[in-house]
């Protein structure tokens, strides 16, 4: 992502900027699927039972036939959608404009309210922009089905965090898996740490060896392109 102010400062000085977009798409998508499965199977609850040596059999949810909404169909969202289809989920993607090459039914952002009322699991994989900041506020969270779950691997500022906490506490939302937060590191006083229906990870969903290797290869390729005067891959133009 290029939402940090330092990147604007760099570009204002005339420096060309590229991103590693796509390098971590596969591990992040795997993390999303891990979280969807963990919440459906109450893995956090079973881990707590294990720590307390409690044998508590109970029913768990199927992932198959659930409706998965993927907001943001860049490299990460596209891979999430592809995997969701493989797990037998009904997948609906969302992006600014639809190309027709998406691996699932895809809508534009104008239909966000409609999507929220339809999904069982909602994945946020959009960059932080003026349009996406706060895209899930209290009103939008109320539109989600009772028991719906959220996975956020975009940016923390996409969601009104206090509103999210309240909807999790009330039981309106069934759970959340959050890899990004409004303030990072997540402050110790945040109620999200101790909520039994929340999975907290420290912005590490894409921090794998292969993702790092792909990032290095992309940089080296772009360095060669820059020296030769060729177009750069993933250059930021807006």
PDB file of C-alpha atoms in Angstrom:
ATOM      1  CA  UNK A   1       0.000   0.000   0.000  1.00  0.00           C
ATOM      2  CA  UNK A   2       1.062   3.590  -0.624  1.00  0.00           C
ATOM      3  CA  UNK A   3      -1.298   5.281   1.828  1.00  0.00           C
ATOM      4  CA  UNK A   4       1.478   6.380   4.216  1.00  0.00           C
ATOM      5  CA  UNK A   5       2.290  10.133   3.867  1.00  0.00           C
ATOM      6  CA  UNK A   6       5.984   9.380   3.268  1.00  0.00           C
ATOM      7  CA  UNK A   7       5.147   8.041  -0.181  1.00  0.00           C
ATOM      8  CA  UNK A   8       3.408  11.283  -1.149  1.00  0.00           C
ATOM      9  CA  UNK A   9       6.491  13.201   0.003  1.00  0.00           C
ATOM     10  CA  UNK A  10       8.710  11.005  -2.137  1.00  0.00           C
ATOM     11  CA  UNK A  11       6.568  11.466  -5.229  1.00  0.00           C
ATOM     12  CA  UNK A  12       6.306  15.230  -4.649  1.00  0.00           C
ATOM     13  CA  UNK A  13      10.102  15.304  -5.034  1.00  0.00           C
ATOM     14  CA  UNK A  14       9.821  13.711  -8.460  1.00  0.00           C
ATOM     15  CA  UNK A  15      10.874  10.215  -7.433  1.00  0.00           C
ATOM     16  CA  UNK A  16       9.245   7.383  -9.373  1.00  0.00           C
ATOM     17  CA  UNK A  17       7.555   4.899  -7.067  1.00  0.00           C
ATOM     18  CA  UNK A  18       6.711   1.234  -7.608  1.00  0.00           C
ATOM     19  CA  UNK A  19       5.002  -1.292  -5.344  1.00  0.00           C
ATOM     20  CA  UNK A  20       5.339  -4.995  -4.665  1.00  0.00           C
ATOM     21  CA  UNK A  21       1.685  -5.556  -5.520  1.00  0.00           C
ATOM     22  CA  UNK A  22       0.959  -9.243  -5.962  1.00  0.00           C
ATOM     23  CA  UNK A  23       4.122 -10.523  -4.281  1.00  0.00           C
ATOM     24  CA  UNK A  24       2.278 -11.493  -1.093  1.00  0.00           C
ATOM     25  CA  UNK A  25      -1.125 -12.229  -2.621  1.00  0.00           C
ATOM     26  CA  UNK A  26      -0.897 -15.999  -2.193  1.00  0.00           C
ATOM     27  CA  UNK A  27       0.102 -16.120   1.509  1.00  0.00           C
ATOM     28  CA  UNK A  28      -2.375 -13.375   2.389  1.00  0.00           C
ATOM     29  CA  UNK A  29      -5.154 -15.270   0.615  1.00  0.00           C
ATOM     30  CA  UNK A  30      -4.115 -18.419   2.482  1.00  0.00           C
ATOM     31  CA  UNK A  31      -4.303 -16.443   5.733  1.00  0.00           C
ATOM     32  CA  UNK A  32      -7.825 -15.301   4.846  1.00  0.00           C
ATOM     33  CA  UNK A  33      -8.971 -18.879   4.211  1.00  0.00           C
ATOM     34  CA  UNK A  34      -7.288 -19.968   7.451  1.00  0.00           C
ATOM     35  CA  UNK A  35      -9.289 -17.321   9.338  1.00  0.00           C
ATOM     36  CA  UNK A  36     -12.594 -18.145   7.635  1.00  0.00           C
ATOM     37  CA  UNK A  37     -12.139 -21.810   8.546  1.00  0.00           C
ATOM     38  CA  UNK A  38     -10.911 -21.051  12.076  1.00  0.00           C
ATOM     39  CA  UNK A  39     -13.940 -18.879  12.858  1.00  0.00           C
ATOM     40  CA  UNK A  40     -16.366 -21.385  11.323  1.00  0.00           C
ATOM     41  CA  UNK A  41     -14.839 -24.263  13.303  1.00  0.00           C
ATOM     42  CA  UNK A  42     -14.430 -22.223  16.499  1.00  0.00           C
ATOM     43  CA  UNK A  43     -10.706 -22.902  16.573  1.00  0.00           C
ATOM     44  CA  UNK A  44     -10.127 -20.069  19.101  1.00  0.00           C
ATOM     45  CA  UNK A  45     -12.628 -21.727  21.436  1.00  0.00           C
ATOM     46  CA  UNK A  46     -11.062 -25.167  21.098  1.00  0.00           C
ATOM     47  CA  UNK A  47      -7.614 -23.704  21.791  1.00  0.00           C
ATOM     48  CA  UNK A  48      -8.946 -22.124  24.977  1.00  0.00           C
ATOM     49  CA  UNK A  49     -10.461 -25.496  25.940  1.00  0.00           C
ATOM     50  CA  UNK A  50      -7.116 -27.185  25.304  1.00  0.00           C
ATOM     51  CA  UNK A  51      -5.307 -24.705  27.572  1.00  0.00           C
ATOM     52  CA  UNK A  52      -7.834 -25.422  30.324  1.00  0.00           C
ATOM     53  CA  UNK A  53      -7.857 -29.202  29.647  1.00  0.00           C
ATOM     54  CA  UNK A  54     -11.609 -29.093  29.012  1.00  0.00           C
ATOM     55  CA  UNK A  55     -13.296 -31.677  26.768  1.00  0.00           C
ATOM     56  CA  UNK A  56     -16.240 -29.784  25.244  1.00  0.00           C
ATOM     57  CA  UNK A  57     -17.626 -31.363  22.059  1.00  0.00           C
ATOM     58  CA  UNK A  58     -19.916 -29.045  20.116  1.00  0.00           C
ATOM     59  CA  UNK A  59     -21.182 -28.400  16.621  1.00  0.00           C
ATOM     60  CA  UNK A  60     -19.236 -26.318  14.144  1.00  0.00           C
ATOM     61  CA  UNK A  61     -20.221 -24.510  10.954  1.00  0.00           C
ATOM     62  CA  UNK A  62     -19.773 -25.625   7.374  1.00  0.00           C
ATOM     63  CA  UNK A  63     -17.874 -23.292   5.088  1.00  0.00           C
ATOM     64  CA  UNK A  64     -19.345 -24.930   2.011  1.00  0.00           C
ATOM     65  CA  UNK A  65     -22.381 -23.050   0.654  1.00  0.00           C
ATOM     66  CA  UNK A  66     -21.697 -19.939   2.744  1.00  0.00           C
ATOM     67  CA  UNK A  67     -21.657 -16.663   0.818  1.00  0.00           C
ATOM     68  CA  UNK A  68     -18.255 -14.991   0.744  1.00  0.00           C
ATOM     69  CA  UNK A  69     -18.002 -11.311  -0.148  1.00  0.00           C
ATOM     70  CA  UNK A  70     -14.583 -10.063  -1.268  1.00  0.00           C
ATOM     71  CA  UNK A  71     -14.260  -6.279  -1.292  1.00  0.00           C
ATOM     72  CA  UNK A  72     -11.281  -5.444  -3.480  1.00  0.00           C
ATOM     73  CA  UNK A  73     -10.385  -7.656  -6.422  1.00  0.00           C
ATOM     74  CA  UNK A  74      -6.706  -6.897  -6.864  1.00  0.00           C
ATOM     75  CA  UNK A  75      -4.167  -9.743  -6.669  1.00  0.00           C
ATOM     76  CA  UNK A  76      -5.122 -10.587  -3.059  1.00  0.00           C
ATOM     77  CA  UNK A  77      -8.882 -10.458  -3.505  1.00  0.00           C
ATOM     78  CA  UNK A  78      -8.745 -12.387  -6.758  1.00  0.00           C
ATOM     79  CA  UNK A  79      -6.800 -15.205  -5.083  1.00  0.00           C
ATOM     80  CA  UNK A  80      -9.192 -15.185  -2.100  1.00  0.00           C
ATOM     81  CA  UNK A  81     -12.147 -15.467  -4.463  1.00  0.00           C
ATOM     82  CA  UNK A  82     -10.535 -18.317  -6.388  1.00  0.00           C
ATOM     83  CA  UNK A  83      -9.896 -20.267  -3.196  1.00  0.00           C
ATOM     84  CA  UNK A  84     -13.389 -19.549  -1.905  1.00  0.00           C
ATOM     85  CA  UNK A  85     -14.869 -21.115  -5.021  1.00  0.00           C
ATOM     86  CA  UNK A  86     -12.670 -24.186  -4.480  1.00  0.00           C
ATOM     87  CA  UNK A  87     -14.089 -24.545  -0.961  1.00  0.00           C
ATOM     88  CA  UNK A  88     -17.610 -24.621  -2.354  1.00  0.00           C
ATOM     89  CA  UNK A  89     -18.513 -21.113  -1.237  1.00  0.00           C
ATOM     90  CA  UNK A  90     -20.762 -18.777  -3.181  1.00  0.00           C
ATOM     91  CA  UNK A  91     -18.394 -15.887  -3.904  1.00  0.00           C
ATOM     92  CA  UNK A  92     -19.260 -12.308  -4.852  1.00  0.00           C
ATOM     93  CA  UNK A  93     -16.423  -9.881  -5.540  1.00  0.00           C
ATOM     94  CA  UNK A  94     -16.499  -6.100  -5.481  1.00  0.00           C
ATOM     95  CA  UNK A  95     -14.287  -3.568  -7.212  1.00  0.00           C
ATOM     96  CA  UNK A  96     -14.369  -0.095  -8.745  1.00  0.00           C
ATOM     97  CA  UNK A  97     -14.941  -1.396 -12.279  1.00  0.00           C
ATOM     98  CA  UNK A  98     -15.645  -4.932 -13.475  1.00  0.00           C
ATOM     99  CA  UNK A  99     -13.400  -6.374 -16.184  1.00  0.00           C
ATOM    100  CA  UNK A 100     -15.238  -9.651 -16.740  1.00  0.00           C
ATOM    101  CA  UNK A 101     -12.068 -11.654 -16.077  1.00  0.00           C
ATOM    102  CA  UNK A 102     -12.766 -12.111 -12.364  1.00  0.00           C
ATOM    103  CA  UNK A 103     -13.055 -15.694 -11.038  1.00  0.00           C
ATOM    104  CA  UNK A 104     -16.498 -15.015  -9.566  1.00  0.00           C
ATOM    105  CA  UNK A 105     -19.555 -12.816  -9.891  1.00  0.00           C
ATOM    106  CA  UNK A 106     -18.320  -9.260  -9.318  1.00  0.00           C
ATOM    107  CA  UNK A 107     -20.158  -6.021  -8.532  1.00  0.00           C
ATOM    108  CA  UNK A 108     -19.111  -2.381  -8.379  1.00  0.00           C
ATOM    109  CA  UNK A 109     -18.824  -0.440  -5.105  1.00  0.00           C
ATOM    110  CA  UNK A 110     -22.201   1.210  -5.689  1.00  0.00           C
ATOM    111  CA  UNK A 111     -23.787  -2.084  -4.592  1.00  0.00           C
ATOM    112  CA  UNK A 112     -21.947  -2.319  -1.256  1.00  0.00           C
ATOM    113  CA  UNK A 113     -25.149  -2.114   0.807  1.00  0.00           C
ATOM    114  CA  UNK A 114     -26.651  -4.959  -1.210  1.00  0.00           C
ATOM    115  CA  UNK A 115     -23.529  -7.064  -0.756  1.00  0.00           C
ATOM    116  CA  UNK A 116     -23.489  -6.516   3.009  1.00  0.00           C
ATOM    117  CA  UNK A 117     -27.024  -7.848   3.314  1.00  0.00           C
ATOM    118  CA  UNK A 118     -26.145 -10.984   1.403  1.00  0.00           C
ATOM    119  CA  UNK A 119     -22.818 -12.292   2.747  1.00  0.00           C
ATOM    120  CA  UNK A 120     -21.986 -14.671   5.586  1.00  0.00           C
ATOM    121  CA  UNK A 121     -18.268 -13.861   5.482  1.00  0.00           C
ATOM    122  CA  UNK A 122     -16.890 -10.492   4.396  1.00  0.00           C
ATOM    123  CA  UNK A 123     -13.252 -10.015   3.382  1.00  0.00           C
ATOM    124  CA  UNK A 124     -11.727  -6.544   3.059  1.00  0.00           C
ATOM    125  CA  UNK A 125      -8.771  -6.470   0.665  1.00  0.00           C
ATOM    126  CA  UNK A 126      -8.888  -2.906  -0.651  1.00  0.00           C
ATOM    127  CA  UNK A 127      -6.180  -0.248  -0.299  1.00  0.00           C
ATOM    128  CA  UNK A 128      -6.777   2.740   1.962  1.00  0.00           C
ATOM    129  CA  UNK A 129      -7.921   5.749  -0.058  1.00  0.00           C
ATOM    130  CA  UNK A 130     -10.197   8.718   0.544  1.00  0.00           C
ATOM    131  CA  UNK A 131     -13.019   6.613  -0.911  1.00  0.00           C
ATOM    132  CA  UNK A 132     -12.409   3.507   1.191  1.00  0.00           C
ATOM    133  CA  UNK A 133     -11.517   5.089   4.534  1.00  0.00           C
ATOM    134  CA  UNK A 134     -14.300   4.255   6.991  1.00  0.00           C
ATOM    135  CA  UNK A 135     -16.223   2.287   4.377  1.00  0.00           C
ATOM    136  CA  UNK A 136     -17.645   0.075   7.147  1.00  0.00           C
ATOM    137  CA  UNK A 137     -19.173   2.322   9.765  1.00  0.00           C
ATOM    138  CA  UNK A 138     -21.962   1.616  12.209  1.00  0.00           C
ATOM    139  CA  UNK A 139     -24.628   1.893   9.489  1.00  0.00           C
ATOM    140  CA  UNK A 140     -22.849  -0.547   7.184  1.00  0.00           C
ATOM    141  CA  UNK A 141     -22.131  -3.013   9.994  1.00  0.00           C
ATOM    142  CA  UNK A 142     -25.832  -3.028  10.847  1.00  0.00           C
ATOM    143  CA  UNK A 143     -26.584  -4.094   7.279  1.00  0.00           C
ATOM    144  CA  UNK A 144     -24.617  -7.320   7.697  1.00  0.00           C
ATOM    145  CA  UNK A 145     -26.562 -10.470   8.432  1.00  0.00           C
ATOM    146  CA  UNK A 146     -26.773 -11.494  12.097  1.00  0.00           C
ATOM    147  CA  UNK A 147     -23.823 -13.782  12.763  1.00  0.00           C
ATOM    148  CA  UNK A 148     -21.780 -12.566   9.787  1.00  0.00           C
ATOM    149  CA  UNK A 149     -18.000 -12.615  10.144  1.00  0.00           C
ATOM    150  CA  UNK A 150     -15.373 -10.139   8.925  1.00  0.00           C
ATOM    151  CA  UNK A 151     -11.779 -10.719   7.839  1.00  0.00           C
ATOM    152  CA  UNK A 152      -9.715  -7.567   7.295  1.00  0.00           C
ATOM    153  CA  UNK A 153      -6.346  -7.782   5.518  1.00  0.00           C
ATOM    154  CA  UNK A 154      -6.580  -4.320   3.944  1.00  0.00           C
ATOM    155  CA  UNK A 155      -6.065  -1.459   6.386  1.00  0.00           C
ATOM    156  CA  UNK A 156      -7.463  -0.876   9.864  1.00  0.00           C
ATOM    157  CA  UNK A 157      -8.955   2.466   8.878  1.00  0.00           C
ATOM    158  CA  UNK A 158     -11.369   0.743   6.503  1.00  0.00           C
ATOM    159  CA  UNK A 159     -13.554  -0.051   9.535  1.00  0.00           C
ATOM    160  CA  UNK A 160     -14.913   2.101  12.342  1.00  0.00           C
ATOM    161  CA  UNK A 161     -13.131   0.101  15.065  1.00  0.00           C
ATOM    162  CA  UNK A 162     -15.292   1.178  18.056  1.00  0.00           C
ATOM    163  CA  UNK A 163     -18.433   0.345  16.065  1.00  0.00           C
ATOM    164  CA  UNK A 164     -16.959  -3.035  15.164  1.00  0.00           C
ATOM    165  CA  UNK A 165     -16.282  -3.757  18.842  1.00  0.00           C
ATOM    166  CA  UNK A 166     -19.868  -2.930  19.766  1.00  0.00           C
ATOM    167  CA  UNK A 167     -21.340  -5.159  17.066  1.00  0.00           C
ATOM    168  CA  UNK A 168     -19.081  -8.017  18.162  1.00  0.00           C
ATOM    169  CA  UNK A 169     -20.047  -7.526  21.809  1.00  0.00           C
ATOM    170  CA  UNK A 170     -23.747  -7.431  21.030  1.00  0.00           C
ATOM    171  CA  UNK A 171     -23.583 -10.689  19.084  1.00  0.00           C
ATOM    172  CA  UNK A 172     -24.818  -9.092  15.879  1.00  0.00           C
ATOM    173  CA  UNK A 173     -21.508 -10.100  14.289  1.00  0.00           C
ATOM    174  CA  UNK A 174     -20.380 -13.671  14.749  1.00  0.00           C
ATOM    175  CA  UNK A 175     -16.675 -12.924  14.722  1.00  0.00           C
ATOM    176  CA  UNK A 176     -13.769 -11.121  13.146  1.00  0.00           C
ATOM    177  CA  UNK A 177     -10.211 -11.907  12.111  1.00  0.00           C
ATOM    178  CA  UNK A 178      -8.110  -8.759  11.978  1.00  0.00           C
ATOM    179  CA  UNK A 179      -4.571  -8.475  10.646  1.00  0.00           C
ATOM    180  CA  UNK A 180      -4.677  -4.662  10.466  1.00  0.00           C
ATOM    181  CA  UNK A 181      -5.792  -2.003  12.928  1.00  0.00           C
ATOM    182  CA  UNK A 182      -6.391   1.729  13.190  1.00  0.00           C
ATOM    183  CA  UNK A 183      -3.393   1.986  15.553  1.00  0.00           C
ATOM    184  CA  UNK A 184      -0.476  -0.396  15.136  1.00  0.00           C
ATOM    185  CA  UNK A 185       0.802  -1.985  17.284  1.00  0.00           C
ATOM    186  CA  UNK A 186      -2.668  -2.606  18.688  1.00  0.00           C
ATOM    187  CA  UNK A 187      -2.732  -0.861  22.106  1.00  0.00           C
ATOM    188  CA  UNK A 188      -2.849  -3.185  25.140  1.00  0.00           C
ATOM    189  CA  UNK A 189      -6.069  -1.525  26.314  1.00  0.00           C
ATOM    190  CA  UNK A 190      -7.941  -2.436  23.106  1.00  0.00           C
ATOM    191  CA  UNK A 191     -10.918  -4.698  23.907  1.00  0.00           C
ATOM    192  CA  UNK A 192     -10.174  -6.660  20.738  1.00  0.00           C
ATOM    193  CA  UNK A 193      -7.353  -8.511  22.505  1.00  0.00           C
ATOM    194  CA  UNK A 194      -9.694 -10.312  24.917  1.00  0.00           C
ATOM    195  CA  UNK A 195     -12.774 -10.867  22.755  1.00  0.00           C
ATOM    196  CA  UNK A 196     -13.456 -14.571  22.366  1.00  0.00           C
ATOM    197  CA  UNK A 197     -14.863 -14.172  18.847  1.00  0.00           C
ATOM    198  CA  UNK A 198     -11.871 -12.220  17.490  1.00  0.00           C
ATOM    199  CA  UNK A 199      -8.584 -13.408  15.988  1.00  0.00           C
ATOM    200  CA  UNK A 200      -5.789 -10.814  16.245  1.00  0.00           C
ATOM    201  CA  UNK A 201      -2.619 -11.098  14.146  1.00  0.00           C
ATOM    202  CA  UNK A 202       0.074  -8.361  14.018  1.00  0.00           C
ATOM    203  CA  UNK A 203      -0.075  -7.342  10.331  1.00  0.00           C
ATOM    204  CA  UNK A 204       1.871 -10.447   9.305  1.00  0.00           C
ATOM    205  CA  UNK A 205      -0.429 -12.238   6.869  1.00  0.00           C
ATOM    206  CA  UNK A 206       1.989 -11.688   3.965  1.00  0.00           C
ATOM    207  CA  UNK A 207       5.290 -12.061   5.817  1.00  0.00           C
ATOM    208  CA  UNK A 208       6.476 -15.342   4.313  1.00  0.00           C
ATOM    209  CA  UNK A 209       9.768 -16.415   2.773  1.00  0.00           C
ATOM    210  CA  UNK A 210       8.349 -16.815  -0.723  1.00  0.00           C
ATOM    211  CA  UNK A 211       6.600 -13.432  -0.571  1.00  0.00           C
ATOM    212  CA  UNK A 212       9.900 -11.791   0.375  1.00  0.00           C
ATOM    213  CA  UNK A 213      11.669 -13.599  -2.447  1.00  0.00           C
ATOM    214  CA  UNK A 214       9.071 -12.439  -4.989  1.00  0.00           C
ATOM    215  CA  UNK A 215       9.440  -8.865  -3.697  1.00  0.00           C
ATOM    216  CA  UNK A 216      13.224  -9.013  -4.148  1.00  0.00           C
ATOM    217  CA  UNK A 217      12.868 -10.444  -7.660  1.00  0.00           C
ATOM    218  CA  UNK A 218      10.411  -7.697  -8.571  1.00  0.00           C
ATOM    219  CA  UNK A 219      12.798  -5.013  -7.289  1.00  0.00           C
ATOM    220  CA  UNK A 220      15.754  -6.431  -9.221  1.00  0.00           C
ATOM    221  CA  UNK A 221      13.664  -6.666 -12.389  1.00  0.00           C
ATOM    222  CA  UNK A 222      12.498  -3.063 -11.979  1.00  0.00           C
ATOM    223  CA  UNK A 223      16.051  -1.869 -11.340  1.00  0.00           C
ATOM    224  CA  UNK A 224      17.103  -3.374 -14.659  1.00  0.00           C
ATOM    225  CA  UNK A 225      14.112  -1.809 -16.382  1.00  0.00           C
ATOM    226  CA  UNK A 226      14.973   1.590 -14.894  1.00  0.00           C
ATOM    227  CA  UNK A 227      18.592   1.373 -16.065  1.00  0.00           C
ATOM    228  CA  UNK A 228      17.465   0.389 -19.569  1.00  0.00           C
ATOM    229  CA  UNK A 229      14.785   3.072 -19.718  1.00  0.00           C
ATOM    230  CA  UNK A 230      11.966   0.537 -19.961  1.00  0.00           C
ATOM    231  CA  UNK A 231       8.482   0.770 -18.375  1.00  0.00           C
ATOM    232  CA  UNK A 232       8.451  -0.179 -14.688  1.00  0.00           C
ATOM    233  CA  UNK A 233       6.195  -2.858 -13.246  1.00  0.00           C
ATOM    234  CA  UNK A 234       3.633  -1.703 -10.666  1.00  0.00           C
ATOM    235  CA  UNK A 235       4.546   1.974 -11.032  1.00  0.00           C
ATOM    236  CA  UNK A 236       2.323   4.317  -9.005  1.00  0.00           C
ATOM    237  CA  UNK A 237       0.738   6.776 -11.423  1.00  0.00           C
ATOM    238  CA  UNK A 238      -2.106   8.321  -9.398  1.00  0.00           C
TER     239      UNK A 238
END
